[in-house]
Structures are given as structure tokens and as C-alpha cells.
Amino acid sequence: MKYRAEIDGLRALAVVPVILFHAGFELFNGGFVGVDVFFVISGYLITTILIEDIENKRFSIVNFYESRARRILPALFFVMLVCIPLAWMWMLPSQMKDFSQSLVAVSLFASNILFWRESGYFDADSEDKPLLHTWSLAVEEQYYVLFPIFLILAWRFGKNRVFWMIVVLAAVSLLLSEWGWRKQPTANFYLAPTRAWELFAGSIASFIVQKQGVQKNNLLALLGLSAIIFSIFAYDEGTPFPSVYALVPVLGVVLVVLYAEKETLVARLLRAKPFVGIGLISYSAYLWHQPLFAFVRIGLVDNPSNELMGGVALASFLLALVSWKYIEKPFREKRLSQHNFGLVSSLLVLVVFLSLGVLVHKKIIKSYSEIVMGDLLVGINKSEYGGEGLKWVDLVKNPTTLIVGDSHAKQYLKAARALNQNVSLIAESACLSLPNLINEYKKQSFKREKCVGLYRQYLSYLNENREIKTLIFSQRWGKDLFDSERKKLLGKATDSSETFERLSYELNQYFGELNNLKIKIIIIGNVPSAYVASEQMKEGYVKCIYKHGLPLCPKTYNSDLREGRWINALLSEIANKYENVLFIDPAETLCGEGQCFIVKNNQLLYSDHAHLTTSGASTVLKGIFK
């Protein structure tokens, strides 16, 4: 296949926005489309290689798999190997459990399936997963496994018919993604059937180039480049993806591939040495950036600054240069393909990583909870606010109480049932139940379907179960204000007045309407959280105890340092306006005599910096149900 330097330039245009998006730079809110650019490029290149091999009667599926293994796996293995000791040193048991699962999933080319089952791509918890980005590699790997088999079987019908088969498959996949973002948005994002059309778009471009060559058309090539750049800056996390919206960057890449002949303005731009240089190391840069970002976030309690994340992004390119030169390039040498050395050795290493992941998951995590952490921390690995997926719906027959909210509602369920068995839960991770509230964290609108769905679902449940007499709300009210308050405690300037006014208005409207239900409504305020209590506590409550032992970690902290006071005061003020609304401040039971408790009566009250264990939740709820 003839080398096209502008394709490497396209890779640079794909990888830089992805990395800056994951670094948290708001200017690149649509940087995630870089992955879609990669998909189209992969579809184009792989199809071109396969067609040439089939037509020249030199196609071997074993040789194809072997070449793909040498291209993809060595650098991936190296990054995974580096991640293991860092995870061991810095991760909490629950995080280590997730990491071990990802080792297994990556080894089986199924990490996209794992992350689909675990969480959404844009959720805050996903930022702490070092191997999250391997979902896109899994999609490509699944394409590499299946597409050559399809192509060789379909080739008997003729090249022209194979082309139209791919067009039909691409159309079906696109229609499926349009249905998927409405009905199953997380599955739609991660899984291959709804992503296949992007790879097929590259395949279609390959067939066209094979037939008529790369055309010279400055206007169409420039239109394609503009479409890619437009989507990077115009799209954000609220854009349904993949969907017809993804047609903009995907068709943009296709236009560049088809019409950016080397004499065009676009080709000359993309062939510039800086673009080509970044494109050459783009795969390694993509591999490095997410682990670096994740471990920085895990190691810090406060959100990392833009300056820090910018430096880490730069480090990912420096590491990429090293791994490209000393790992990627050497392993691409054809001499390694003799006797299928690359394929056999890759399979053996995959088995090692798979076995290690299983071992960590089954044996070492058990040791964490049962031996190292002792009786005091039993159950922390299964933190009561955690769970599978994003939505938690746990309903009972004849409920008298309903708990609604986010993960801060989930943390109270077990304790509430110990006090009152007729308790149901409807909660959604990272989702305020206020239908009109715009959360400015990452500029993400909480008008999105899942959060409005939470609001509708619990109202419908209340209507169907008139025996419910108590409605309990527990959420992390006003995360932006919460973060602003923390910054002020740390002496950092911040202005949250506009956010405060917006939150105050929405809360007043919301509870004013709920007051008309004529049932008891209890608002549980934000749990007191002390990031700034001491240097040791910056590691997080559980992490400090795990790493240093309980005697070396504080059991209390000065209540003047606690967070949540401002928002809790607002909630209390609102509750006092309505006869059926009661506000409960967790600090009333978790704090006393100028101190807030981390451990009380030899029971750990916190499972991380802001969530409670069952013991902590029970401490708060006893006063309510009593």
C-alpha cells in the first residue's frame, strides 16, 4: 500500500483533541470525536491492505492477525505493565478490583463490553480508570477479527457486490446507533454494532480510492477538514454520540481521504512535519494519556489544575516518542513475523495479563478486606454507595418510605432497611433529580434523558404507591458550590454567586411543588467532608487507613473545616418555608464539640471523602426514624 503522509497528519488531528478533552480543557469539549476519526482511518487502511492482498492472491488470515498483533499489542502491553505497580501503590481496594477486571477485559479484546456494563464514558468516576480508553481498541480489534473473514467469504460474489454489502451494513449500523442513543445510550457509545458504520465508512472510501485513485479537489478536501474541526469545537458531552451527529466528522475524514491529493492545500498542511511527527506517535500517545491522567486524579484529592493536566498531556507525548522508537518500531520488523513469532508471543503475554487480572480480583482483593484492613473496614470494598451501572432501582412491596437521589441516596438504603424494612430506592449516579437544573460541572446539562427520567420515575412510583408517607432526598446538592466552598477553605479565589442564585431558585420551586403532595418530605443535607483536615487525609479516609494504619490517621477533624455548611444552610432555609418539608444536617450526628468524627465507637463512618459506610449512614438515619 502506498504511504500517504496526510493520513498521519489526520491522526495528529485526531489524537490531540482527544487528549486535551480528557485533560479537561473546555475549549475541546468535542475532542472525543478524535476516536471517530481514528475509526475511519483504520477502516480505510485495513480494507486497502486486505483488498490488495486478496487481489494479488497473497491473503493469509494468520499473517494478517500476526501483523495486527505486532502493530497494536507490544506498546499496549508495555503501558499495561507500567500501570500495574502504580495501581498497586495508589488505588483503593474497590479501584483495584475494577482495574483487575479491566486487565482481564483488555486481554480478551472486550474492554468496551466491560466499561459499558460499569459506567458511562462521561461520568466523573470514569476519569479514574487507567484503561478506560482501551474500549476503542477493543472495537477496532473486534473489527480486525471479523471483517477479514467477512471480506474473504463475500469476495466470491464480486468486488462490486461486496462494496454494496458494506454500504448496506454501514446504513444498518448507523440506524442502530440512532435508535441506541435514545434507548441504550451507554451501550450505543461503547459497543461495536453501533460503531461499525464509522469503520465501514473508511472501508467504503478504500473501495472508491481503489477504483479511481485519490482525487484533487481543494474545495471538498477543505470542506472535509473543516467538518472535523467544527465538530471538535462545536460538540460537547450532551451531543448524542454516535448518531447522525457523528456523520459530520466521519464524512469529513472520508472527504479528506478521497479528495486530499498531495498537491491540495489540505494535503500540504497535513503533510507538514509537526503533523506527521505527531501522527506517527499518535497510537502510543493515545495509550499513555489516560493512565497518566487517571493516576494523577487518583493521587490528588483536589481536582488537578489545567496547568498540571497540560503538563501531563505533554508528558504523554514524550513517553509516546520513547515507546514508538523503542517498542512500536522494532516490533513491526518483518523478521519477527517468521514462524508467527509475533502472534504466538502476543497470545502468551495476553494469557499472563488475563491470569494476573483474575488472580488480583479473586485473591488479593479478598486479602485487602479480610486480612490487611481488618474487622474495622469489613465491607468497605463493597461500599454501600456503589453498585453496577448508573441506575439503582430497588423496590419493595407495600413501601412506606422512598429514598430518591444519587449515590448519596444509595449509601442510606441498607441502614434505612435495618430501621424500617419498607423502604424503596430510586437513584441515578451523578444526577440531580431537579429537572430544570443546569449543572455547570464540565458544562453538562442535567436536562439529559436519564436525569429527567429519574424525576419522572419517582413521581410515577409515588402515584402508584399511595401508602408511601415519607419521601427522603439525599444528593450531593450543588456540586459546583461544594467545590467553590472547598476552594475558599483552601484560600483560592472563587465567585459562585450566579451558581448559588440558580440553585436557590430551582430548589425553592422544586420543594414548593413537592410540598403539595401532603406527605412528609425529608431533605438530607451534604455529608460533612474534610479534604483539608490534614496532610494525611488528602489521601482520602479509606486510603489513609489502608496505607498507614488507623493509629496514624486522624479519627476526627476540626468541624470549622468541614464542607457543605453553606449549601446545608440554604436547604434548611428552604425547608423552613414549607410545612411538610424537614431538613436534616448529617453534621448534627457526625460532628460534636468542635470535632467531626471519622471513626466513632470503633466504627469507620466514611467509605471515601464524601460517602458514608453503613455505620455512618445508620448514625445519620437513627434520628430520623426515631
XYZ file of C-alpha atoms in Angstrom:
626
model
C 0.000 0.000 0.000
C 1.331 3.407 -0.974
C 2.164 5.608 2.017
C 0.084 8.769 2.405
C 1.680 11.261 4.794
C -1.585 13.214 5.069
C -3.123 10.199 6.819
C -0.560 10.576 9.595
C -1.471 14.267 9.678
C -5.104 13.219 10.180
C -4.005 11.021 13.078
C -2.468 14.076 14.717
C -5.750 15.931 14.256
C -7.473 13.018 15.983
C -5.193 12.378 18.957
C -4.501 15.939 20.142
C -8.196 16.867 20.711
C -8.865 13.535 22.439
C -6.020 14.096 24.890
C -6.951 17.719 25.584
C -10.589 16.687 26.055
C -9.617 14.074 28.623
C -7.344 16.618 30.285
C -10.458 18.704 30.971
C -9.876 21.676 28.671
C -13.345 23.046 27.946
C -12.285 24.510 24.606
C -12.017 20.917 23.361
C -15.407 19.726 24.628
C -15.905 17.797 21.397
C -12.413 16.332 21.366
C -13.863 12.852 21.825
C -14.650 12.832 18.078
C -10.962 12.128 17.557
C -11.797 8.498 18.290
C -14.268 8.528 15.392
C -11.553 9.941 13.144
C -9.320 7.028 14.165
C -12.091 4.558 13.345
C -12.493 5.879 9.790
C -8.735 5.869 9.225
C -8.489 2.282 10.494
C -11.345 1.164 8.256
C -9.687 2.765 5.244
C -6.196 1.379 5.839
C -7.222 -2.154 6.806
C -9.608 -2.500 3.863
C -6.942 -1.233 1.460
C -4.440 -3.798 2.764
C -6.987 -6.613 2.572
C -8.182 -5.780 -0.955
C -4.621 -5.597 -2.266
C -3.737 -8.939 -0.647
C -6.882 -10.664 -1.930
C -6.500 -9.343 -5.463
C -2.810 -10.307 -5.556
C -3.667 -13.761 -4.145
C -1.368 -13.386 -1.149
C -4.006 -13.067 1.549
C -3.446 -15.125 4.718
C -5.678 -14.557 7.696
C -2.967 -15.822 10.058
C -0.445 -13.393 8.598
C -2.989 -10.586 8.850
C -3.664 -11.298 12.524
C 0.070 -11.576 13.144
C 0.780 -8.182 11.563
C -2.019 -6.577 13.565
C -0.670 -8.122 16.767
C 2.813 -6.701 16.101
C 1.307 -3.290 15.325
C -1.010 -2.968 18.335
C -0.051 -5.203 21.218
C 3.599 -4.515 22.217
C 3.012 -0.863 23.120
C -0.286 -1.769 24.806
C 1.436 -4.473 26.853
C 4.113 -2.026 27.968
C 1.568 0.549 29.142
C -0.415 -2.127 30.997
C 2.784 -3.346 32.652
C 3.628 0.167 33.868
C 0.078 0.636 35.195
C 0.181 -2.441 37.455
C 2.662 -1.197 40.122
C 1.110 2.289 40.083
C -2.328 0.783 40.648
C -0.950 -1.375 43.452
C 0.575 1.634 45.239
C -2.176 4.217 44.785
C -5.526 2.584 44.261
C -8.168 1.813 46.849
C -9.374 -1.795 47.032
C -12.547 -1.037 45.088
C -10.499 0.724 42.398
C -8.029 -2.136 42.315
C -10.888 -4.546 41.827
C -12.099 -2.564 38.813
C -8.548 -2.331 37.471
C -8.047 -6.104 37.704
C -11.284 -6.590 35.775
C -10.031 -4.240 33.072
C -6.802 -6.265 32.767
C -8.905 -9.325 32.038
C -11.179 -7.481 29.624
C -8.298 -5.929 27.651
C -6.713 -9.369 27.361
C -9.945 -10.713 25.865
C -10.408 -7.726 23.482
C -13.619 -6.978 25.369
C -12.921 -3.855 27.427
C -15.680 -1.965 25.589
C -18.156 -4.529 26.942
C -16.773 -4.204 30.483
C -16.956 -0.404 30.518
C -20.436 -0.495 29.010
C -21.537 -2.617 31.968
C -19.713 -0.481 34.525
C -20.431 3.145 33.721
C -20.826 5.935 31.207
C -17.874 7.438 29.365
C -18.585 10.988 30.558
C -19.120 10.169 34.244
C -16.668 11.523 36.794
C -15.819 8.049 38.133
C -14.642 7.012 34.667
C -11.823 9.529 34.861
C -10.114 7.346 37.483
C -9.929 4.256 35.246
C -6.445 3.935 33.724
C -7.528 1.580 30.938
C -10.851 3.218 30.059
C -9.553 4.317 26.660
C -8.940 0.722 25.592
C -12.656 0.448 24.773
C -11.895 1.941 21.350
C -9.046 -0.520 20.815
C -11.486 -3.337 21.608
C -13.895 -2.058 18.946
C -11.083 -1.989 16.389
C -9.800 -5.412 17.454
C -13.276 -6.887 17.041
C -13.361 -5.336 13.563
C -9.923 -6.775 12.760
C -11.077 -10.249 13.782
C -14.395 -10.315 11.912
C -14.005 -8.059 8.863
C -11.311 -10.104 7.053
C -13.435 -13.234 7.449
C -16.445 -11.407 6.005
C -14.399 -9.991 3.141
C -12.846 -13.282 2.050
C -16.206 -15.087 2.230
C -18.068 -12.332 0.353
C -15.384 -11.838 -2.323
C -16.745 -14.746 -4.359
C -19.751 -12.550 -5.238
C -17.531 -9.967 -6.875
C -15.863 -6.761 -5.741
C -18.758 -4.509 -6.730
C -21.307 -6.533 -4.748
C -19.003 -6.614 -1.703
C -18.895 -2.819 -1.864
C -22.691 -2.567 -1.768
C -22.878 -5.129 1.039
C -20.638 -2.877 3.112
C -22.786 0.159 2.254
C -25.896 -1.689 3.492
C -24.147 -2.854 6.661
C -22.986 0.708 7.325
C -26.534 2.054 6.878
C -27.953 -0.573 9.254
C -25.288 0.233 11.852
C -25.992 3.972 11.576
C -29.731 3.412 12.019
C -28.979 1.204 15.017
C -26.903 3.977 16.589
C -29.756 6.437 16.049
C -32.042 4.080 17.969
C -29.334 3.298 20.504
C -28.576 6.808 21.751
C -32.262 7.236 22.575
C -32.838 3.840 24.210
C -29.463 2.494 25.357
C -27.012 5.426 25.288
C -24.142 3.746 27.149
C -24.290 0.564 25.065
C -24.600 2.737 21.968
C -21.396 4.546 22.855
C -19.244 1.520 23.624
C -20.387 -1.428 21.542
C -19.175 -2.394 18.069
C -22.548 -2.785 16.278
C -23.318 0.933 16.686
C -19.732 1.947 15.897
C -19.225 -0.342 12.894
C -20.583 2.193 10.393
C -17.670 4.537 11.171
C -15.156 1.805 10.306
C -17.242 0.863 7.273
C -17.112 4.491 6.135
C -13.354 4.061 5.876
C -13.871 0.763 4.050
C -16.171 2.439 1.534
C -13.569 5.175 0.982
C -10.981 2.458 0.364
C -13.077 0.860 -2.379
C -13.549 4.239 -4.069
C -9.832 5.084 -3.912
C -9.012 1.628 -5.272
C -11.251 2.339 -8.264
C -10.463 5.955 -9.118
C -7.438 6.917 -7.046
C -7.127 9.936 -4.754
C -8.749 12.920 -6.477
C -7.548 16.504 -6.406
C -10.335 18.772 -5.171
C -9.314 21.636 -2.901
C -12.893 22.611 -2.106
C -14.097 19.150 -0.989
C -10.882 18.403 0.892
C -11.156 21.726 2.722
C -14.816 21.038 3.469
C -13.824 17.700 4.999
C -11.114 19.222 7.163
C -13.491 21.982 8.273
C -16.135 19.423 9.240
C -13.673 17.631 11.539
C -12.511 20.860 13.177
C -16.090 22.118 13.534
C -17.195 19.003 15.424
C -14.222 19.230 17.812
C -15.209 22.714 18.949
C -18.994 22.638 18.459
C -19.865 19.304 20.067
C -19.883 18.544 23.773
C -20.845 15.765 26.180
C -24.521 16.483 25.633
C -24.276 15.680 21.912
C -25.831 12.244 21.205
C -22.961 10.022 20.148
C -22.643 8.097 17.956
C -25.622 9.230 15.917
C -26.222 11.261 12.782
C -24.184 13.963 14.531
C -21.145 11.718 14.057
C -21.672 11.934 10.300
C -20.041 15.378 10.371
C -16.533 14.265 11.447
C -16.836 10.852 9.769
C -17.773 12.270 6.361
C -15.137 14.937 6.943
C -12.451 12.238 7.138
C -13.892 10.473 4.085
C -13.703 13.692 2.054
C -10.080 14.221 3.065
C -9.207 10.615 2.193
C -10.922 10.853 -1.206
C -10.005 14.354 -2.330
C -6.857 15.493 -0.484
C -4.440 14.593 -3.298
C -0.887 15.521 -2.285
C -0.965 18.808 -4.247
C -4.072 20.128 -2.474
C -3.858 22.745 0.232
C -5.226 20.327 2.850
C -2.728 17.595 1.950
C 0.180 20.058 2.087
C -0.997 21.216 5.517
C -1.431 17.700 6.901
C 1.914 16.633 5.401
C 3.733 19.298 7.445
C 6.411 17.742 9.643
C 4.783 18.639 13.001
C 1.509 16.955 11.985
C 3.203 13.899 10.527
C 5.503 13.604 13.557
C 2.604 13.654 15.999
C 0.675 11.284 13.757
C 3.492 8.742 13.813
C 3.448 8.589 17.625
C -0.327 9.077 17.917
C -1.051 5.463 18.878
C 1.456 5.493 21.733
C 0.264 8.951 22.814
C -3.301 7.647 22.936
C -2.167 4.670 25.022
C -0.273 6.790 27.551
C -2.588 9.728 28.147
C -5.470 8.074 30.018
C -3.318 6.149 32.537
C -1.329 9.304 33.285
C -4.477 11.400 33.766
C -6.156 8.695 35.863
C -3.233 8.225 38.256
C -2.832 11.985 38.701
C -6.508 12.230 39.655
C -6.247 9.204 41.952
C -3.174 10.617 43.673
C -4.797 14.020 44.298
C -7.875 14.738 46.379
C -8.429 18.158 44.871
C -9.189 18.448 41.163
C -5.906 18.864 39.233
C -5.335 22.285 37.716
C -5.339 22.954 33.977
C -1.625 23.717 34.213
C -0.910 20.332 35.775
C -3.055 18.454 33.274
C -1.438 20.350 30.419
C 1.957 19.221 31.683
C 0.740 15.637 31.964
C -0.630 15.822 28.404
C 2.809 16.929 27.221
C 4.366 14.044 29.175
C 2.123 11.596 27.317
C 3.664 12.746 24.015
C 7.200 12.474 25.397
C 6.526 8.937 26.611
C 4.877 8.196 23.270
C 8.058 9.192 21.456
C 10.059 6.761 23.595
C 7.638 3.832 23.207
C 7.256 4.491 19.461
C 11.014 4.431 18.917
C 11.944 1.549 21.193
C 8.809 -0.612 21.182
C 6.487 0.092 18.256
C 9.132 0.359 15.515
C 11.255 -2.652 16.494
C 8.252 -4.951 16.809
C 6.986 -4.009 13.360
C 10.034 -5.531 11.723
C 9.056 -8.337 9.384
C 11.719 -10.699 10.729
C 9.552 -11.072 13.835
C 6.797 -12.491 11.672
C 8.842 -15.620 10.917
C 7.233 -18.743 12.328
C 4.404 -16.472 13.555
C 6.607 -15.348 16.444
C 4.660 -12.116 16.969
C 1.275 -13.822 17.101
C 2.347 -16.657 19.409
C 4.249 -14.418 21.810
C 1.350 -11.940 21.905
C -1.088 -14.692 22.831
C 1.209 -15.860 25.615
C 1.501 -12.348 27.062
C -2.281 -11.926 26.852
C -2.677 -15.101 28.891
C -0.257 -13.717 31.511
C -2.200 -10.445 31.867
C -5.502 -12.311 31.941
C -4.236 -14.640 34.675
C -2.833 -11.746 36.670
C -6.146 -9.892 36.468
C -8.044 -12.947 37.675
C -5.549 -13.512 40.495
C -5.759 -9.917 41.730
C -9.535 -9.935 41.556
C -10.061 -13.221 43.376
C -7.170 -13.415 45.845
C -5.574 -10.062 46.573
C -8.799 -8.070 46.923
C -10.002 -10.678 49.404
C -6.778 -10.148 51.325
C -7.381 -6.395 51.338
C -10.718 -6.647 53.081
C -10.271 -9.691 55.286
C -6.641 -9.526 56.403
C -4.964 -6.175 55.887
C -7.887 -3.895 56.651
C -9.261 -5.957 59.492
C -12.664 -6.001 61.122
C -12.878 -2.215 61.263
C -13.086 -1.946 57.477
C -15.131 -5.045 56.645
C -17.492 -4.174 53.814
C -15.572 -1.158 52.541
C -14.748 -2.907 49.274
C -18.485 -3.259 48.778
C -19.102 0.374 49.581
C -22.770 0.977 50.179
C -22.949 3.840 47.718
C -21.520 1.675 44.918
C -23.201 -0.700 42.537
C -23.255 -1.959 38.990
C -24.181 0.516 36.317
C -25.505 4.026 36.675
C -29.027 3.489 37.881
C -30.113 1.957 41.164
C -33.762 0.922 41.474
C -34.506 -1.281 44.476
C -38.221 -1.545 45.222
C -40.157 -3.400 47.918
C -43.783 -4.402 48.291
C -46.024 -2.026 50.237
C -43.392 0.696 50.685
C -43.910 3.360 53.318
C -40.705 5.268 52.544
C -38.994 6.183 49.275
C -35.381 7.377 49.038
C -34.505 9.420 45.931
C -31.257 10.971 44.720
C -27.818 9.972 43.511
C -25.067 7.812 45.038
C -25.605 9.734 48.279
C -29.102 8.251 48.397
C -27.814 4.754 47.667
C -25.498 4.932 50.679
C -28.503 5.093 53.056
C -30.528 2.146 51.724
C -29.071 -0.715 53.794
C -29.120 1.314 57.001
C -32.677 2.502 56.326
C -33.952 -1.037 55.829
C -32.358 -2.108 59.081
C -34.558 0.511 60.752
C -37.607 0.274 58.503
C -37.947 -2.667 56.106
C -40.495 -0.999 53.816
C -38.020 1.306 52.069
C -37.651 1.640 48.276
C -34.849 3.365 46.398
C -34.801 5.171 43.042
C -31.423 6.767 42.340
C -29.167 7.727 39.448
C -25.414 8.238 39.656
C -24.216 11.849 39.344
C -27.714 13.078 38.642
C -29.700 15.745 40.478
C -33.401 14.972 40.429
C -34.211 18.641 39.789
C -35.496 18.560 36.197
C -34.583 22.115 35.265
C -31.218 22.483 36.947
C -28.188 23.048 34.750
C -25.109 21.617 36.399
C -22.064 23.540 35.213
C -19.631 20.781 36.086
C -17.976 20.103 32.711
C -20.794 22.178 31.171
C -23.018 19.112 31.256
C -26.760 19.675 31.154
C -28.796 17.644 33.591
C -31.812 18.035 31.349
C -30.473 14.950 29.623
C -32.777 11.999 29.365
C -31.550 9.879 32.261
C -31.946 12.648 34.865
C -35.341 13.785 33.671
C -36.207 10.092 33.639
C -35.273 9.830 37.322
C -37.617 12.697 38.164
C -40.493 11.177 36.206
C -39.900 7.690 37.544
C -40.076 8.530 41.228
C -43.155 10.738 40.753
C -44.851 7.890 38.895
C -43.859 5.466 41.657
C -45.329 7.773 44.298
C -48.578 7.983 42.349
C -48.794 4.193 42.092
C -47.978 3.612 45.781
C -50.185 5.906 47.818
C -49.158 4.133 51.033
C -45.794 5.954 50.914
C -45.812 8.508 53.720
C -42.183 9.666 53.672
C -40.047 10.855 50.772
C -36.328 11.201 51.553
C -33.975 13.178 49.311
C -30.233 12.677 49.567
C -27.937 14.100 46.924
C -24.718 15.995 46.622
C -26.567 19.251 46.392
C -24.895 21.830 44.199
C -21.582 20.195 43.367
C -20.204 23.395 41.867
C -20.963 25.306 45.048
C -19.463 22.452 47.021
C -16.254 22.736 45.019
C -16.318 26.519 45.296
C -16.623 26.251 49.065
C -13.663 23.896 49.203
C -11.579 26.326 47.149
C -12.424 29.117 49.574
C -11.418 26.935 52.513
C -8.110 26.352 50.725
C -7.678 30.094 50.226
C -8.384 30.083 46.484
C -10.455 32.873 44.991
C -13.789 31.882 43.505
C -17.077 33.505 42.588
C -20.086 31.219 42.880
C -22.838 33.810 43.318
C -24.507 33.093 39.977
C -24.499 29.340 40.589
C -25.833 29.899 44.126
C -28.724 32.041 42.896
C -29.624 29.492 40.213
C -29.555 26.635 42.704
C -31.558 28.604 45.278
C -34.276 29.421 42.735
C -34.582 25.845 41.479
C -34.679 24.355 44.980
C -37.405 26.756 46.112
C -39.539 25.930 43.071
C -38.919 22.228 43.423
C -39.788 21.775 47.075
C -42.648 24.219 46.826
C -44.307 21.867 44.338
C -43.446 18.731 46.326
C -44.937 20.272 49.470
C -48.327 19.963 47.786
C -48.065 16.147 47.843
C -49.114 16.283 51.517
C -46.560 13.678 52.599
C -43.522 14.092 54.824
C -40.530 15.223 52.752
C -37.099 14.932 54.357
C -34.039 16.593 52.850
C -30.736 15.117 53.986
C -28.018 17.694 53.502
C -24.493 17.214 52.256
C -22.309 14.965 54.360
C -19.510 16.947 56.042
C -16.324 16.316 54.099
C -12.862 17.456 55.107
C -10.364 17.368 52.297
C -8.300 19.940 54.162
C -8.384 18.348 57.621
C -4.745 17.230 57.493
C -1.978 16.309 55.111
C -2.665 12.606 55.640
C -6.349 12.989 54.924
C -5.572 14.318 51.468
C -5.210 10.666 50.531
C -8.831 10.033 51.423
C -10.133 8.372 54.587
C -10.006 4.764 53.479
C -6.763 5.182 51.550
C -5.020 6.686 54.581
C -6.100 3.833 56.833
C -5.136 1.244 54.259
C -1.691 2.738 53.621
C -0.739 3.894 57.139
C -2.987 2.053 59.548
C -5.695 3.559 61.740
C -3.374 4.764 64.556
C -1.523 7.040 62.105
C -4.681 8.554 60.635
C -6.952 11.141 62.284
C -10.159 9.907 63.898
C -11.659 13.401 63.958
C -11.113 16.784 62.365
C -11.947 20.360 63.269
C -15.613 20.990 62.430
C -14.758 24.515 61.302
C -13.021 22.949 58.290
C -15.932 20.865 57.143
C -17.538 21.454 53.778
C -21.212 21.678 52.975
C -22.167 24.312 55.545
C -23.285 26.938 53.045
C -25.439 24.641 50.981
C -26.899 22.972 54.051
C -27.840 26.398 55.390
C -29.676 27.112 52.133
C -31.522 23.775 52.289
C -32.515 24.434 55.890
C -33.830 27.881 54.994
C -35.933 26.439 52.157
C -37.310 23.606 54.297
C -38.479 26.082 56.938
C -40.780 27.705 54.360
C -42.932 24.597 53.890
C -44.972 22.725 56.475
C -44.329 19.248 55.018
C -40.590 19.636 54.436
C -37.943 18.812 57.044
C -34.186 19.329 56.738
C -31.640 17.030 58.372
C -27.989 18.052 58.618
C -25.745 14.949 58.854
C -23.240 17.074 60.759
C -25.614 17.082 63.748
C -24.820 13.408 64.374
C -21.437 13.121 62.666
C -19.932 16.103 64.491
C -19.865 17.321 68.071
C -17.913 19.577 70.448
C -15.961 21.240 67.643
C -14.958 17.950 66.015
C -16.335 15.828 63.170
C -15.874 12.091 63.525
C -14.164 9.834 61.023
C -14.298 6.880 63.414
C -16.897 6.625 66.172
C -17.466 3.747 68.597
C -14.699 1.881 66.758
C -16.724 2.069 63.526
C -15.462 3.790 60.396
C -18.125 6.270 59.299
C -16.756 7.098 55.819
C -16.088 4.918 52.797
C -14.369 7.760 50.945
C -14.058 11.535 51.304
C -17.797 12.179 50.905
C -19.724 8.885 51.150
C -20.696 7.016 54.294
C -20.312 3.402 55.311
C -23.391 1.557 56.580
C -22.331 2.526 60.098
C -22.097 6.191 59.117
C -25.433 6.093 57.298
C -27.073 4.394 60.286
C -25.713 7.117 62.571
C -27.439 9.778 60.466
C -30.729 7.899 59.967
C -31.375 6.793 63.545
C -32.508 10.243 64.499
C -34.872 10.443 61.513
C -36.677 7.143 62.037
C -36.673 7.504 65.802
